[in-house]
JSON list of N, CA and C in Angstrom, two decimals:
[
{"chain": "A", "resi": 81, "resn": "MET", "atom": "N", "xyz": [5.15, -16.26, -5.96]},
{"chain": "A", "resi": 81, "resn": "MET", "atom": "CA", "xyz": [6.13, -16.20, -4.90]},
{"chain": "A", "resi": 81, "resn": "MET", "atom": "C", "xyz": [5.94, -14.94, -4.05]},
{"chain": "A", "resi": 82, "resn": "GLU", "atom": "N", "xyz": [5.82, -13.76, -4.69]},
{"chain": "A", "resi": 82, "resn": "GLU", "atom": "CA", "xyz": [5.62, -12.53, -3.92]},
{"chain": "A", "resi": 82, "resn": "GLU", "atom": "C", "xyz": [4.32, -12.59, -3.13]},
{"chain": "A", "resi": 83, "resn": "THR", "atom": "N", "xyz": [3.31, -13.22, -3.69]},
{"chain": "A", "resi": 83, "resn": "THR", "atom": "CA", "xyz": [2.04, -13.35, -2.99]},
{"chain": "A", "resi": 83, "resn": "THR", "atom": "C", "xyz": [2.20, -14.19, -1.74]},
{"chain": "A", "resi": 84, "resn": "ASP", "atom": "N", "xyz": [2.99, -15.25, -1.82]},
{"chain": "A", "resi": 84, "resn": "ASP", "atom": "CA", "xyz": [3.24, -16.09, -0.65]},
{"chain": "A", "resi": 84, "resn": "ASP", "atom": "C", "xyz": [3.96, -15.31, 0.44]},
{"chain": "A", "resi": 85, "resn": "VAL", "atom": "N", "xyz": [4.93, -14.50, 0.05]},
{"chain": "A", "resi": 85, "resn": "VAL", "atom": "CA", "xyz": [5.67, -13.68, 1.02]},
{"chain": "A", "resi": 85, "resn": "VAL", "atom": "C", "xyz": [4.72, -12.68, 1.66]},
{"chain": "A", "resi": 86, "resn": "PHE", "atom": "N", "xyz": [3.90, -12.03, 0.85]},
{"chain": "A", "resi": 86, "resn": "PHE", "atom": "CA", "xyz": [2.93, -11.06, 1.36]},
{"chain": "A", "resi": 86, "resn": "PHE", "atom": "C", "xyz": [1.96, -11.73, 2.34]},
{"chain": "A", "resi": 87, "resn": "ASP", "atom": "N", "xyz": [1.44, -12.90, 1.97]},
{"chain": "A", "resi": 87, "resn": "ASP", "atom": "CA", "xyz": [0.52, -13.62, 2.85]},
{"chain": "A", "resi": 87, "resn": "ASP", "atom": "C", "xyz": [1.17, -13.95, 4.19]},
{"chain": "A", "resi": 88, "resn": "GLN", "atom": "N", "xyz": [2.43, -14.35, 4.15]},
{"chain": "A", "resi": 88, "resn": "GLN", "atom": "CA", "xyz": [3.15, -14.68, 5.39]},
{"chain": "A", "resi": 88, "resn": "GLN", "atom": "C", "xyz": [3.34, -13.43, 6.26]},
{"chain": "A", "resi": 89, "resn": "ILE", "atom": "N", "xyz": [3.67, -12.32, 5.64]},
{"chain": "A", "resi": 89, "resn": "ILE", "atom": "CA", "xyz": [3.82, -11.06, 6.37]},
{"chain": "A", "resi": 89, "resn": "ILE", "atom": "C", "xyz": [2.51, -10.69, 7.05]},
{"chain": "A", "resi": 90, "resn": "ILE", "atom": "N", "xyz": [1.41, -10.78, 6.32]},
{"chain": "A", "resi": 90, "resn": "ILE", "atom": "CA", "xyz": [0.10, -10.44, 6.86]},
{"chain": "A", "resi": 90, "resn": "ILE", "atom": "C", "xyz": [-0.24, -11.35, 8.04]},
{"chain": "A", "resi": 91, "resn": "GLN", "atom": "N", "xyz": [-0.02, -12.64, 7.89]},
{"chain": "A", "resi": 91, "resn": "GLN", "atom": "CA", "xyz": [-0.31, -13.57, 8.97]},
{"chain": "A", "resi": 91, "resn": "GLN", "atom": "C", "xyz": [0.51, -13.25, 10.22]},
{"chain": "A", "resi": 92, "resn": "ASN", "atom": "N", "xyz": [1.79, -12.93, 10.02]},
{"chain": "A", "resi": 92, "resn": "ASN", "atom": "CA", "xyz": [2.64, -12.59, 11.16]},
{"chain": "A", "resi": 92, "resn": "ASN", "atom": "C", "xyz": [2.21, -11.29, 11.83]},
{"chain": "A", "resi": 93, "resn": "LEU", "atom": "N", "xyz": [1.83, -10.29, 11.03]},
{"chain": "A", "resi": 93, "resn": "LEU", "atom": "CA", "xyz": [1.34, -9.03, 11.59]},
{"chain": "A", "resi": 93, "resn": "LEU", "atom": "C", "xyz": [0.07, -9.25, 12.40]},
{"chain": "A", "resi": 94, "resn": "CYS", "atom": "N", "xyz": [-0.83, -10.04, 11.86]},
{"chain": "A", "resi": 94, "resn": "CYS", "atom": "CA", "xyz": [-2.09, -10.29, 12.56]},
{"chain": "A", "resi": 94, "resn": "CYS", "atom": "C", "xyz": [-1.85, -10.96, 13.91]},
{"chain": "A", "resi": 95, "resn": "LYS", "atom": "N", "xyz": [-0.92, -11.88, 13.96]},
{"chain": "A", "resi": 95, "resn": "LYS", "atom": "CA", "xyz": [-0.61, -12.56, 15.21]},
{"chain": "A", "resi": 95, "resn": "LYS", "atom": "C", "xyz": [0.11, -11.64, 16.18]},
{"chain": "A", "resi": 96, "resn": "ALA", "atom": "N", "xyz": [1.10, -10.92, 15.70]},
{"chain": "A", "resi": 96, "resn": "ALA", "atom": "CA", "xyz": [1.94, -10.10, 16.57]},
{"chain": "A", "resi": 96, "resn": "ALA", "atom": "C", "xyz": [1.23, -8.86, 17.10]},
{"chain": "A", "resi": 97, "resn": "TYR", "atom": "N", "xyz": [0.36, -8.28, 16.30]},
{"chain": "A", "resi": 97, "resn": "TYR", "atom": "CA", "xyz": [-0.24, -7.00, 16.68]},
{"chain": "A", "resi": 97, "resn": "TYR", "atom": "C", "xyz": [-1.74, -7.07, 16.90]},
{"chain": "A", "resi": 98, "resn": "GLN", "atom": "N", "xyz": [-2.29, -8.26, 16.99]},
{"chain": "A", "resi": 98, "resn": "GLN", "atom": "CA", "xyz": [-3.72, -8.44, 17.19]},
{"chain": "A", "resi": 98, "resn": "GLN", "atom": "C", "xyz": [-4.50, -7.56, 16.21]},
{"chain": "A", "resi": 99, "resn": "TYR", "atom": "N", "xyz": [-4.20, -7.74, 14.96]},
{"chain": "A", "resi": 99, "resn": "TYR", "atom": "CA", "xyz": [-4.81, -6.97, 13.87]},
{"chain": "A", "resi": 99, "resn": "TYR", "atom": "C", "xyz": [-6.32, -7.14, 13.85]},
{"chain": "A", "resi": 100, "resn": "ASN", "atom": "N", "xyz": [-7.01, -6.03, 13.67]},
{"chain": "A", "resi": 100, "resn": "ASN", "atom": "CA", "xyz": [-8.47, -6.03, 13.48]},
{"chain": "A", "resi": 100, "resn": "ASN", "atom": "C", "xyz": [-8.76, -5.81, 12.00]},
{"chain": "A", "resi": 101, "resn": "SER", "atom": "N", "xyz": [-9.87, -6.32, 11.54]},
{"chain": "A", "resi": 101, "resn": "SER", "atom": "CA", "xyz": [-10.18, -6.21, 10.11]},
{"chain": "A", "resi": 101, "resn": "SER", "atom": "C", "xyz": [-10.37, -4.77, 9.65]},
{"chain": "A", "resi": 102, "resn": "GLY", "atom": "N", "xyz": [-10.58, -3.82, 10.55]},
{"chain": "A", "resi": 102, "resn": "GLY", "atom": "CA", "xyz": [-10.75, -2.43, 10.17]},
{"chain": "A", "resi": 102, "resn": "GLY", "atom": "C", "xyz": [-9.45, -1.66, 10.11]},
{"chain": "A", "resi": 103, "resn": "ASP", "atom": "N", "xyz": [-8.35, -2.29, 10.50]},
{"chain": "A", "resi": 103, "resn": "ASP", "atom": "CA", "xyz": [-7.05, -1.63, 10.47]},
{"chain": "A", "resi": 103, "resn": "ASP", "atom": "C", "xyz": [-6.54, -1.52, 9.04]},
{"chain": "A", "resi": 104, "resn": "ILE", "atom": "N", "xyz": [-5.53, -0.68, 8.85]},
{"chain": "A", "resi": 104, "resn": "ILE", "atom": "CA", "xyz": [-4.96, -0.46, 7.52]},
{"chain": "A", "resi": 104, "resn": "ILE", "atom": "C", "xyz": [-3.55, -1.05, 7.47]},
{"chain": "A", "resi": 105, "resn": "ILE", "atom": "N", "xyz": [-3.28, -1.82, 6.44]},
{"chain": "A", "resi": 105, "resn": "ILE", "atom": "CA", "xyz": [-1.93, -2.32, 6.19]},
{"chain": "A", "resi": 105, "resn": "ILE", "atom": "C", "xyz": [-1.46, -1.65, 4.90]},
{"chain": "A", "resi": 106, "resn": "TYR", "atom": "N", "xyz": [-0.40, -0.86, 5.01]},
{"chain": "A", "resi": 106, "resn": "TYR", "atom": "CA", "xyz": [0.14, -0.12, 3.87]},
{"chain": "A", "resi": 106, "resn": "TYR", "atom": "C", "xyz": [1.47, -0.74, 3.47]},
{"chain": "A", "resi": 107, "resn": "VAL", "atom": "N", "xyz": [1.51, -1.35, 2.31]},
{"chain": "A", "resi": 107, "resn": "VAL", "atom": "CA", "xyz": [2.75, -1.92, 1.79]},
{"chain": "A", "resi": 107, "resn": "VAL", "atom": "C", "xyz": [3.42, -0.80, 1.00]},
{"chain": "A", "resi": 108, "resn": "ARG", "atom": "N", "xyz": [4.36, -0.16, 1.64]},
{"chain": "A", "resi": 108, "resn": "ARG", "atom": "CA", "xyz": [5.03, 1.03, 1.10]},
{"chain": "A", "resi": 108, "resn": "ARG", "atom": "C", "xyz": [6.08, 0.60, 0.08]},
{"chain": "A", "resi": 109, "resn": "THR", "atom": "N", "xyz": [5.81, 0.89, -1.19]},
{"chain": "A", "resi": 109, "resn": "THR", "atom": "CA", "xyz": [6.68, 0.46, -2.27]},
{"chain": "A", "resi": 109, "resn": "THR", "atom": "C", "xyz": [6.95, 1.62, -3.22]},
{"chain": "A", "resi": 110, "resn": "ASP", "atom": "N", "xyz": [8.18, 1.73, -3.65]},
{"chain": "A", "resi": 110, "resn": "ASP", "atom": "CA", "xyz": [8.58, 2.79, -4.56]},
{"chain": "A", "resi": 110, "resn": "ASP", "atom": "C", "xyz": [7.67, 2.77, -5.79]},
{"chain": "A", "resi": 111, "resn": "PRO", "atom": "N", "xyz": [7.17, 3.94, -6.22]},
{"chain": "A", "resi": 111, "resn": "PRO", "atom": "CA", "xyz": [6.25, 3.96, -7.36]},
{"chain": "A", "resi": 111, "resn": "PRO", "atom": "C", "xyz": [6.85, 3.42, -8.66]},
{"chain": "A", "resi": 112, "resn": "GLU", "atom": "N", "xyz": [8.16, 3.56, -8.85]},
{"chain": "A", "resi": 112, "resn": "GLU", "atom": "CA", "xyz": [8.78, 3.01, -10.06]},
{"chain": "A", "resi": 112, "resn": "GLU", "atom": "C", "xyz": [8.75, 1.49, -10.04]},
{"chain": "A", "resi": 113, "resn": "VAL", "atom": "N", "xyz": [8.90, 0.91, -8.85]},
{"chain": "A", "resi": 113, "resn": "VAL", "atom": "CA", "xyz": [8.82, -0.55, -8.73]},
{"chain": "A", "resi": 113, "resn": "VAL", "atom": "C", "xyz": [7.41, -1.00, -9.09]},
{"chain": "A", "resi": 114, "resn": "CYS", "atom": "N", "xyz": [6.40, -0.29, -8.58]},
{"chain": "A", "resi": 114, "resn": "CYS", "atom": "CA", "xyz": [5.00, -0.62, -8.91]},
{"chain": "A", "resi": 114, "resn": "CYS", "atom": "C", "xyz": [4.75, -0.49, -10.41]},
{"chain": "A", "resi": 115, "resn": "PHE", "atom": "N", "xyz": [5.25, 0.59, -10.99]},
{"chain": "A", "resi": 115, "resn": "PHE", "atom": "CA", "xyz": [5.06, 0.83, -12.42]},
{"chain": "A", "resi": 115, "resn": "PHE", "atom": "C", "xyz": [5.68, -0.30, -13.24]},
{"chain": "A", "resi": 116, "resn": "ASN", "atom": "N", "xyz": [6.88, -0.73, -12.86]},
{"chain": "A", "resi": 116, "resn": "ASN", "atom": "CA", "xyz": [7.55, -1.80, -13.60]},
{"chain": "A", "resi": 116, "resn": "ASN", "atom": "C", "xyz": [6.89, -3.16, -13.40]},
{"chain": "A", "resi": 117, "resn": "ARG", "atom": "N", "xyz": [6.28, -3.38, -12.24]},
{"chain": "A", "resi": 117, "resn": "ARG", "atom": "CA", "xyz": [5.63, -4.66, -11.95]},
{"chain": "A", "resi": 117, "resn": "ARG", "atom": "C", "xyz": [4.28, -4.81, -12.64]},
{"chain": "A", "resi": 118, "resn": "ARG", "atom": "N", "xyz": [3.67, -3.73, -13.05]},
{"chain": "A", "resi": 118, "resn": "ARG", "atom": "CA", "xyz": [2.31, -3.79, -13.57]},
{"chain": "A", "resi": 118, "resn": "ARG", "atom": "C", "xyz": [2.19, -4.70, -14.78]},
{"chain": "A", "resi": 119, "resn": "ALA", "atom": "N", "xyz": [3.26, -4.87, -15.53]},
{"chain": "A", "resi": 119, "resn": "ALA", "atom": "CA", "xyz": [3.22, -5.68, -16.75]},
{"chain": "A", "resi": 119, "resn": "ALA", "atom": "C", "xyz": [3.25, -7.18, -16.45]},
{"chain": "A", "resi": 120, "resn": "GLU", "atom": "N", "xyz": [3.77, -7.56, -15.28]},
{"chain": "A", "resi": 120, "resn": "GLU", "atom": "CA", "xyz": [3.94, -8.98, -14.97]},
{"chain": "A", "resi": 120, "resn": "GLU", "atom": "C", "xyz": [2.64, -9.77, -15.00]},
{"chain": "A", "resi": 121, "resn": "PRO", "atom": "N", "xyz": [1.56, -9.30, -14.36]},
{"chain": "A", "resi": 121, "resn": "PRO", "atom": "CA", "xyz": [0.33, -10.09, -14.42]},
{"chain": "A", "resi": 121, "resn": "PRO", "atom": "C", "xyz": [-0.43, -9.92, -15.73]},
{"chain": "A", "resi": 122, "resn": "ALA", "atom": "N", "xyz": [0.03, -9.02, -16.58]},
{"chain": "A", "resi": 122, "resn": "ALA", "atom": "CA", "xyz": [-0.58, -8.77, -17.90]},
{"chain": "A", "resi": 122, "resn": "ALA", "atom": "C", "xyz": [-2.06, -8.42, -17.80]},
{"chain": "A", "resi": 123, "resn": "ARG", "atom": "N", "xyz": [-2.35, -7.41, -16.97]},
{"chain": "A", "resi": 123, "resn": "ARG", "atom": "CA", "xyz": [-3.72, -6.89, -16.88]},
{"chain": "A", "resi": 123, "resn": "ARG", "atom": "C", "xyz": [-3.80, -5.67, -17.79]},
{"chain": "A", "resi": 124, "resn": "PRO", "atom": "N", "xyz": [-4.46, -5.79, -18.94]},
{"chain": "A", "resi": 124, "resn": "PRO", "atom": "CA", "xyz": [-4.45, -4.72, -19.95]},
{"chain": "A", "resi": 124, "resn": "PRO", "atom": "C", "xyz": [-4.91, -3.36, -19.43]},
{"chain": "A", "resi": 125, "resn": "HIS", "atom": "N", "xyz": [-5.85, -3.33, -18.50]},
{"chain": "A", "resi": 125, "resn": "HIS", "atom": "CA", "xyz": [-6.35, -2.04, -18.02]},
{"chain": "A", "resi": 125, "resn": "HIS", "atom": "C", "xyz": [-5.27, -1.23, -17.30]},
{"chain": "A", "resi": 126, "resn": "GLU", "atom": "N", "xyz": [-4.24, -1.90, -16.78]},
{"chain": "A", "resi": 126, "resn": "GLU", "atom": "CA", "xyz": [-3.17, -1.19, -16.08]},
{"chain": "A", "resi": 126, "resn": "GLU", "atom": "C", "xyz": [-2.21, -0.49, -17.05]},
{"chain": "A", "resi": 127, "resn": "ASP", "atom": "N", "xyz": [-2.28, -0.81, -18.32]},
{"chain": "A", "resi": 127, "resn": "ASP", "atom": "CA", "xyz": [-1.44, -0.13, -19.31]},
{"chain": "A", "resi": 127, "resn": "ASP", "atom": "C", "xyz": [-1.79, 1.35, -19.42]},
{"chain": "A", "resi": 128, "resn": "GLU", "atom": "N", "xyz": [-3.01, 1.70, -19.01]},
{"chain": "A", "resi": 128, "resn": "GLU", "atom": "CA", "xyz": [-3.45, 3.09, -19.07]},
{"chain": "A", "resi": 128, "resn": "GLU", "atom": "C", "xyz": [-2.79, 3.95, -17.99]},
{"chain": "A", "resi": 129, "resn": "TRP", "atom": "N", "xyz": [-2.24, 3.32, -16.97]},
{"chain": "A", "resi": 129, "resn": "TRP", "atom": "CA", "xyz": [-1.67, 4.05, -15.84]},
{"chain": "A", "resi": 129, "resn": "TRP", "atom": "C", "xyz": [-0.18, 4.27, -16.06]},
{"chain": "A", "resi": 130, "resn": "ASP", "atom": "N", "xyz": [0.20, 5.50, -16.37]},
{"chain": "A", "resi": 130, "resn": "ASP", "atom": "CA", "xyz": [1.60, 5.80, -16.62]},
{"chain": "A", "resi": 130, "resn": "ASP", "atom": "C", "xyz": [2.36, 6.01, -15.31]},
{"chain": "A", "resi": 131, "resn": "SER", "atom": "N", "xyz": [3.64, 6.27, -15.42]},
{"chain": "A", "resi": 131, "resn": "SER", "atom": "CA", "xyz": [4.50, 6.46, -14.25]},
{"chain": "A", "resi": 131, "resn": "SER", "atom": "C", "xyz": [4.02, 7.61, -13.37]},
{"chain": "A", "resi": 132, "resn": "THR", "atom": "N", "xyz": [3.52, 8.67, -13.99]},
{"chain": "A", "resi": 132, "resn": "THR", "atom": "CA", "xyz": [3.02, 9.82, -13.23]},
{"chain": "A", "resi": 132, "resn": "THR", "atom": "C", "xyz": [1.86, 9.41, -12.33]},
{"chain": "A", "resi": 133, "resn": "TRP", "atom": "N", "xyz": [0.98, 8.56, -12.83]},
{"chain": "A", "resi": 133, "resn": "TRP", "atom": "CA", "xyz": [-0.16, 8.09, -12.04]},
{"chain": "A", "resi": 133, "resn": "TRP", "atom": "C", "xyz": [0.33, 7.37, -10.78]},
{"chain": "A", "resi": 134, "resn": "TRP", "atom": "N", "xyz": [1.32, 6.48, -10.93]},
{"chain": "A", "resi": 134, "resn": "TRP", "atom": "CA", "xyz": [1.86, 5.74, -9.79]},
{"chain": "A", "resi": 134, "resn": "TRP", "atom": "C", "xyz": [2.53, 6.67, -8.78]},
{"chain": "A", "resi": 135, "resn": "HIS", "atom": "N", "xyz": [3.24, 7.68, -9.27]},
{"chain": "A", "resi": 135, "resn": "HIS", "atom": "CA", "xyz": [3.89, 8.64, -8.37]},
{"chain": "A", "resi": 135, "resn": "HIS", "atom": "C", "xyz": [2.84, 9.46, -7.62]},
{"chain": "A", "resi": 136, "resn": "THR", "atom": "N", "xyz": [1.78, 9.84, -8.29]},
{"chain": "A", "resi": 136, "resn": "THR", "atom": "CA", "xyz": [0.71, 10.60, -7.64]},
{"chain": "A", "resi": 136, "resn": "THR", "atom": "C", "xyz": [0.02, 9.74, -6.58]},
{"chain": "A", "resi": 137, "resn": "LEU", "atom": "N", "xyz": [-0.27, 8.51, -6.91]},
{"chain": "A", "resi": 137, "resn": "LEU", "atom": "CA", "xyz": [-0.89, 7.59, -5.96]},
{"chain": "A", "resi": 137, "resn": "LEU", "atom": "C", "xyz": [-0.01, 7.41, -4.73]},
{"chain": "A", "resi": 138, "resn": "TYR", "atom": "N", "xyz": [1.28, 7.23, -4.95]},
{"chain": "A", "resi": 138, "resn": "TYR", "atom": "CA", "xyz": [2.25, 7.09, -3.85]},
{"chain": "A", "resi": 138, "resn": "TYR", "atom": "C", "xyz": [2.23, 8.33, -2.96]},
{"chain": "A", "resi": 139, "resn": "LYS", "atom": "N", "xyz": [2.26, 9.51, -3.58]},
{"chain": "A", "resi": 139, "resn": "LYS", "atom": "CA", "xyz": [2.27, 10.77, -2.83]},
{"chain": "A", "resi": 139, "resn": "LYS", "atom": "C", "xyz": [1.03, 10.91, -1.96]},
{"chain": "A", "resi": 140, "resn": "VAL", "atom": "N", "xyz": [-0.13, 10.60, -2.51]},
{"chain": "A", "resi": 140, "resn": "VAL", "atom": "CA", "xyz": [-1.38, 10.70, -1.75]},
{"chain": "A", "resi": 140, "resn": "VAL", "atom": "C", "xyz": [-1.36, 9.74, -0.56]},
{"chain": "A", "resi": 141, "resn": "HIS", "atom": "N", "xyz": [-0.90, 8.51, -0.77]},
{"chain": "A", "resi": 141, "resn": "HIS", "atom": "CA", "xyz": [-0.83, 7.55, 0.33]},
{"chain": "A", "resi": 141, "resn": "HIS", "atom": "C", "xyz": [0.18, 7.98, 1.39]},
{"chain": "A", "resi": 142, "resn": "GLU", "atom": "N", "xyz": [1.30, 8.54, 0.96]},
{"chain": "A", "resi": 142, "resn": "GLU", "atom": "CA", "xyz": [2.29, 9.04, 1.92]},
{"chain": "A", "resi": 142, "resn": "GLU", "atom": "C", "xyz": [1.71, 10.17, 2.77]},
{"chain": "A", "resi": 143, "resn": "GLU", "atom": "N", "xyz": [1.00, 11.09, 2.12]},
{"chain": "A", "resi": 143, "resn": "GLU", "atom": "CA", "xyz": [0.40, 12.21, 2.85]},
{"chain": "A", "resi": 143, "resn": "GLU", "atom": "C", "xyz": [-0.63, 11.71, 3.85]},
{"chain": "A", "resi": 144, "resn": "TRP", "atom": "N", "xyz": [-1.41, 10.74, 3.45]},
{"chain": "A", "resi": 144, "resn": "TRP", "atom": "CA", "xyz": [-2.48, 10.24, 4.30]},
{"chain": "A", "resi": 144, "resn": "TRP", "atom": "C", "xyz": [-1.95, 9.30, 5.39]},
{"chain": "A", "resi": 145, "resn": "LEU", "atom": "N", "xyz": [-1.19, 8.28, 5.00]},
{"chain": "A", "resi": 145, "resn": "LEU", "atom": "CA", "xyz": [-0.83, 7.22, 5.94]},
{"chain": "A", "resi": 145, "resn": "LEU", "atom": "C", "xyz": [0.46, 7.46, 6.72]},
{"chain": "A", "resi": 146, "resn": "ILE", "atom": "N", "xyz": [1.35, 8.28, 6.20]},
{"chain": "A", "resi": 146, "resn": "ILE", "atom": "CA", "xyz": [2.62, 8.51, 6.88]},
{"chain": "A", "resi": 146, "resn": "ILE", "atom": "C", "xyz": [2.63, 9.89, 7.56]},
{"chain": "A", "resi": 147, "resn": "LYS", "atom": "N", "xyz": [2.23, 10.91, 6.82]},
{"chain": "A", "resi": 147, "resn": "LYS", "atom": "CA", "xyz": [2.33, 12.28, 7.34]},
{"chain": "A", "resi": 147, "resn": "LYS", "atom": "C", "xyz": [1.04, 12.79, 7.98]},
{"chain": "A", "resi": 148, "resn": "ASN", "atom": "N", "xyz": [-0.05, 12.06, 7.86]},
{"chain": "A", "resi": 148, "resn": "ASN", "atom": "CA", "xyz": [-1.36, 12.48, 8.38]},
{"chain": "A", "resi": 148, "resn": "ASN", "atom": "C", "xyz": [-1.76, 13.86, 7.91]},
{"chain": "A", "resi": 149, "resn": "GLU", "atom": "N", "xyz": [-1.51, 14.17, 6.65]},
{"chain": "A", "resi": 149, "resn": "GLU", "atom": "CA", "xyz": [-1.79, 15.50, 6.10]},
{"chain": "A", "resi": 149, "resn": "GLU", "atom": "C", "xyz": [-3.08, 15.55, 5.29]},
{"chain": "A", "resi": 150, "resn": "CYS", "atom": "N", "xyz": [-3.83, 14.51, 5.25]},
{"chain": "A", "resi": 150, "resn": "CYS", "atom": "CA", "xyz": [-5.01, 14.45, 4.40]},
{"chain": "A", "resi": 150, "resn": "CYS", "atom": "C", "xyz": [-6.25, 14.82, 5.22]},
{"chain": "A", "resi": 151, "resn": "ASN", "atom": "N", "xyz": [-6.63, 16.09, 5.21]},
{"chain": "A", "resi": 151, "resn": "ASN", "atom": "CA", "xyz": [-7.73, 16.56, 6.04]},
{"chain": "A", "resi": 151, "resn": "ASN", "atom": "C", "xyz": [-9.06, 15.89, 5.72]},
{"chain": "A", "resi": 152, "resn": "ALA", "atom": "N", "xyz": [-9.26, 15.50, 4.48]},
{"chain": "A", "resi": 152, "resn": "ALA", "atom": "CA", "xyz": [-10.51, 14.85, 4.10]},
{"chain": "A", "resi": 152, "resn": "ALA", "atom": "C", "xyz": [-10.66, 13.49, 4.79]},
{"chain": "A", "resi": 153, "resn": "TRP", "atom": "N", "xyz": [-9.57, 12.96, 5.29]},
{"chain": "A", "resi": 153, "resn": "TRP", "atom": "CA", "xyz": [-9.57, 11.63, 5.91]},
{"chain": "A", "resi": 153, "resn": "TRP", "atom": "C", "xyz": [-9.41, 11.70, 7.41]},
{"chain": "A", "resi": 154, "resn": "THR", "atom": "N", "xyz": [-9.91, 12.75, 8.06]},
{"chain": "A", "resi": 154, "resn": "THR", "atom": "CA", "xyz": [-9.70, 12.94, 9.49]},
{"chain": "A", "resi": 154, "resn": "THR", "atom": "C", "xyz": [-10.14, 11.71, 10.28]},
{"chain": "A", "resi": 155, "resn": "LYS", "atom": "N", "xyz": [-11.32, 11.18, 9.98]},
{"chain": "A", "resi": 155, "resn": "LYS", "atom": "CA", "xyz": [-11.78, 9.98, 10.69]},
{"chain": "A", "resi": 155, "resn": "LYS", "atom": "C", "xyz": [-10.85, 8.80, 10.43]},
{"chain": "A", "resi": 156, "resn": "ALA", "atom": "N", "xyz": [-10.42, 8.69, 9.20]},
{"chain": "A", "resi": 156, "resn": "ALA", "atom": "CA", "xyz": [-9.55, 7.56, 8.83]},
{"chain": "A", "resi": 156, "resn": "ALA", "atom": "C", "xyz": [-8.19, 7.67, 9.50]},
{"chain": "A", "resi": 157, "resn": "ASN", "atom": "N", "xyz": [-7.76, 8.89, 9.84]},
{"chain": "A", "resi": 157, "resn": "ASN", "atom": "CA", "xyz": [-6.46, 9.05, 10.49]},
{"chain": "A", "resi": 157, "resn": "ASN", "atom": "C", "xyz": [-6.42, 8.38, 11.86]},
{"chain": "A", "resi": 158, "resn": "ALA", "atom": "N", "xyz": [-7.58, 8.14, 12.46]},
{"chain": "A", "resi": 158, "resn": "ALA", "atom": "CA", "xyz": [-7.64, 7.48, 13.76]},
{"chain": "A", "resi": 158, "resn": "ALA", "atom": "C", "xyz": [-7.56, 5.96, 13.65]},
{"chain": "A", "resi": 159, "resn": "ILE", "atom": "N", "xyz": [-7.66, 5.43, 12.45]},
{"chain": "A", "resi": 159, "resn": "ILE", "atom": "CA", "xyz": [-7.62, 3.98, 12.25]},
{"chain": "A", "resi": 159, "resn": "ILE", "atom": "C", "xyz": [-6.19, 3.49, 12.43]},
{"chain": "A", "resi": 160, "resn": "PRO", "atom": "N", "xyz": [-5.98, 2.44, 13.24]},
{"chain": "A", "resi": 160, "resn": "PRO", "atom": "CA", "xyz": [-4.63, 1.90, 13.38]},
{"chain": "A", "resi": 160, "resn": "PRO", "atom": "C", "xyz": [-4.09, 1.44, 12.03]},
{"chain": "A", "resi": 161, "resn": "ARG", "atom": "N", "xyz": [-2.81, 1.67, 11.82]},
{"chain": "A", "resi": 161, "resn": "ARG", "atom": "CA", "xyz": [-2.20, 1.27, 10.56]},
{"chain": "A", "resi": 161, "resn": "ARG", "atom": "C", "xyz": [-0.85, 0.62, 10.80]},
{"chain": "A", "resi": 162, "resn": "PHE", "atom": "N", "xyz": [-0.52, -0.26, 9.89]},
{"chain": "A", "resi": 162, "resn": "PHE", "atom": "CA", "xyz": [0.77, -0.94, 9.91]},
{"chain": "A", "resi": 162, "resn": "PHE", "atom": "C", "xyz": [1.45, -0.62, 8.58]},
{"chain": "A", "resi": 163, "resn": "VAL", "atom": "N", "xyz": [2.68, -0.19, 8.64]},
{"chain": "A", "resi": 163, "resn": "VAL", "atom": "CA", "xyz": [3.43, 0.11, 7.43]},
{"chain": "A", "resi": 163, "resn": "VAL", "atom": "C", "xyz": [4.47, -0.99, 7.23]},
{"chain": "A", "resi": 164, "resn": "VAL", "atom": "N", "xyz": [4.39, -1.63, 6.08]},
{"chain": "A", "resi": 164, "resn": "VAL", "atom": "CA", "xyz": [5.33, -2.68, 5.72]},
{"chain": "A", "resi": 164, "resn": "VAL", "atom": "C", "xyz": [6.14, -2.16, 4.54]},
{"chain": "A", "resi": 165, "resn": "GLU", "atom": "N", "xyz": [7.45, -2.18, 4.66]},
{"chain": "A", "resi": 165, "resn": "GLU", "atom": "CA", "xyz": [8.30, -1.72, 3.55]},
{"chain": "A", "resi": 165, "resn": "GLU", "atom": "C", "xyz": [8.29, -2.77, 2.45]},
{"chain": "A", "resi": 166, "resn": "GLY", "atom": "N", "xyz": [7.79, -2.37, 1.28]},
{"chain": "A", "resi": 166, "resn": "GLY", "atom": "CA", "xyz": [7.71, -3.27, 0.13]},
{"chain": "A", "resi": 166, "resn": "GLY", "atom": "C", "xyz": [9.07, -3.42, -0.53]},
{"chain": "A", "resi": 167, "resn": "MET", "atom": "N", "xyz": [9.10, -4.29, -1.52]},
{"chain": "A", "resi": 167, "resn": "MET", "atom": "CA", "xyz": [10.35, -4.54, -2.24]},
{"chain": "A", "resi": 167, "resn": "MET", "atom": "C", "xyz": [10.28, -3.96, -3.61]}
]
């Protein structure tokens, strides 16, 4: 079900904003939500990633995609991006 919703959002974004394949779509989701969802598909390798890992990943993406604070990604900062608020 969530995959269907995500696919529909992507299709609508592509139509509305003339999305190019090199653009970035960031589904901004609370790290605790991501941490809690990891068990649903039952992918054993994700059990290694604790809550701290998800919070760190979220922080890095926020710095790069929202605040443009990631100097190592200067070229990437010029790439158009779409931010979708996740659930």
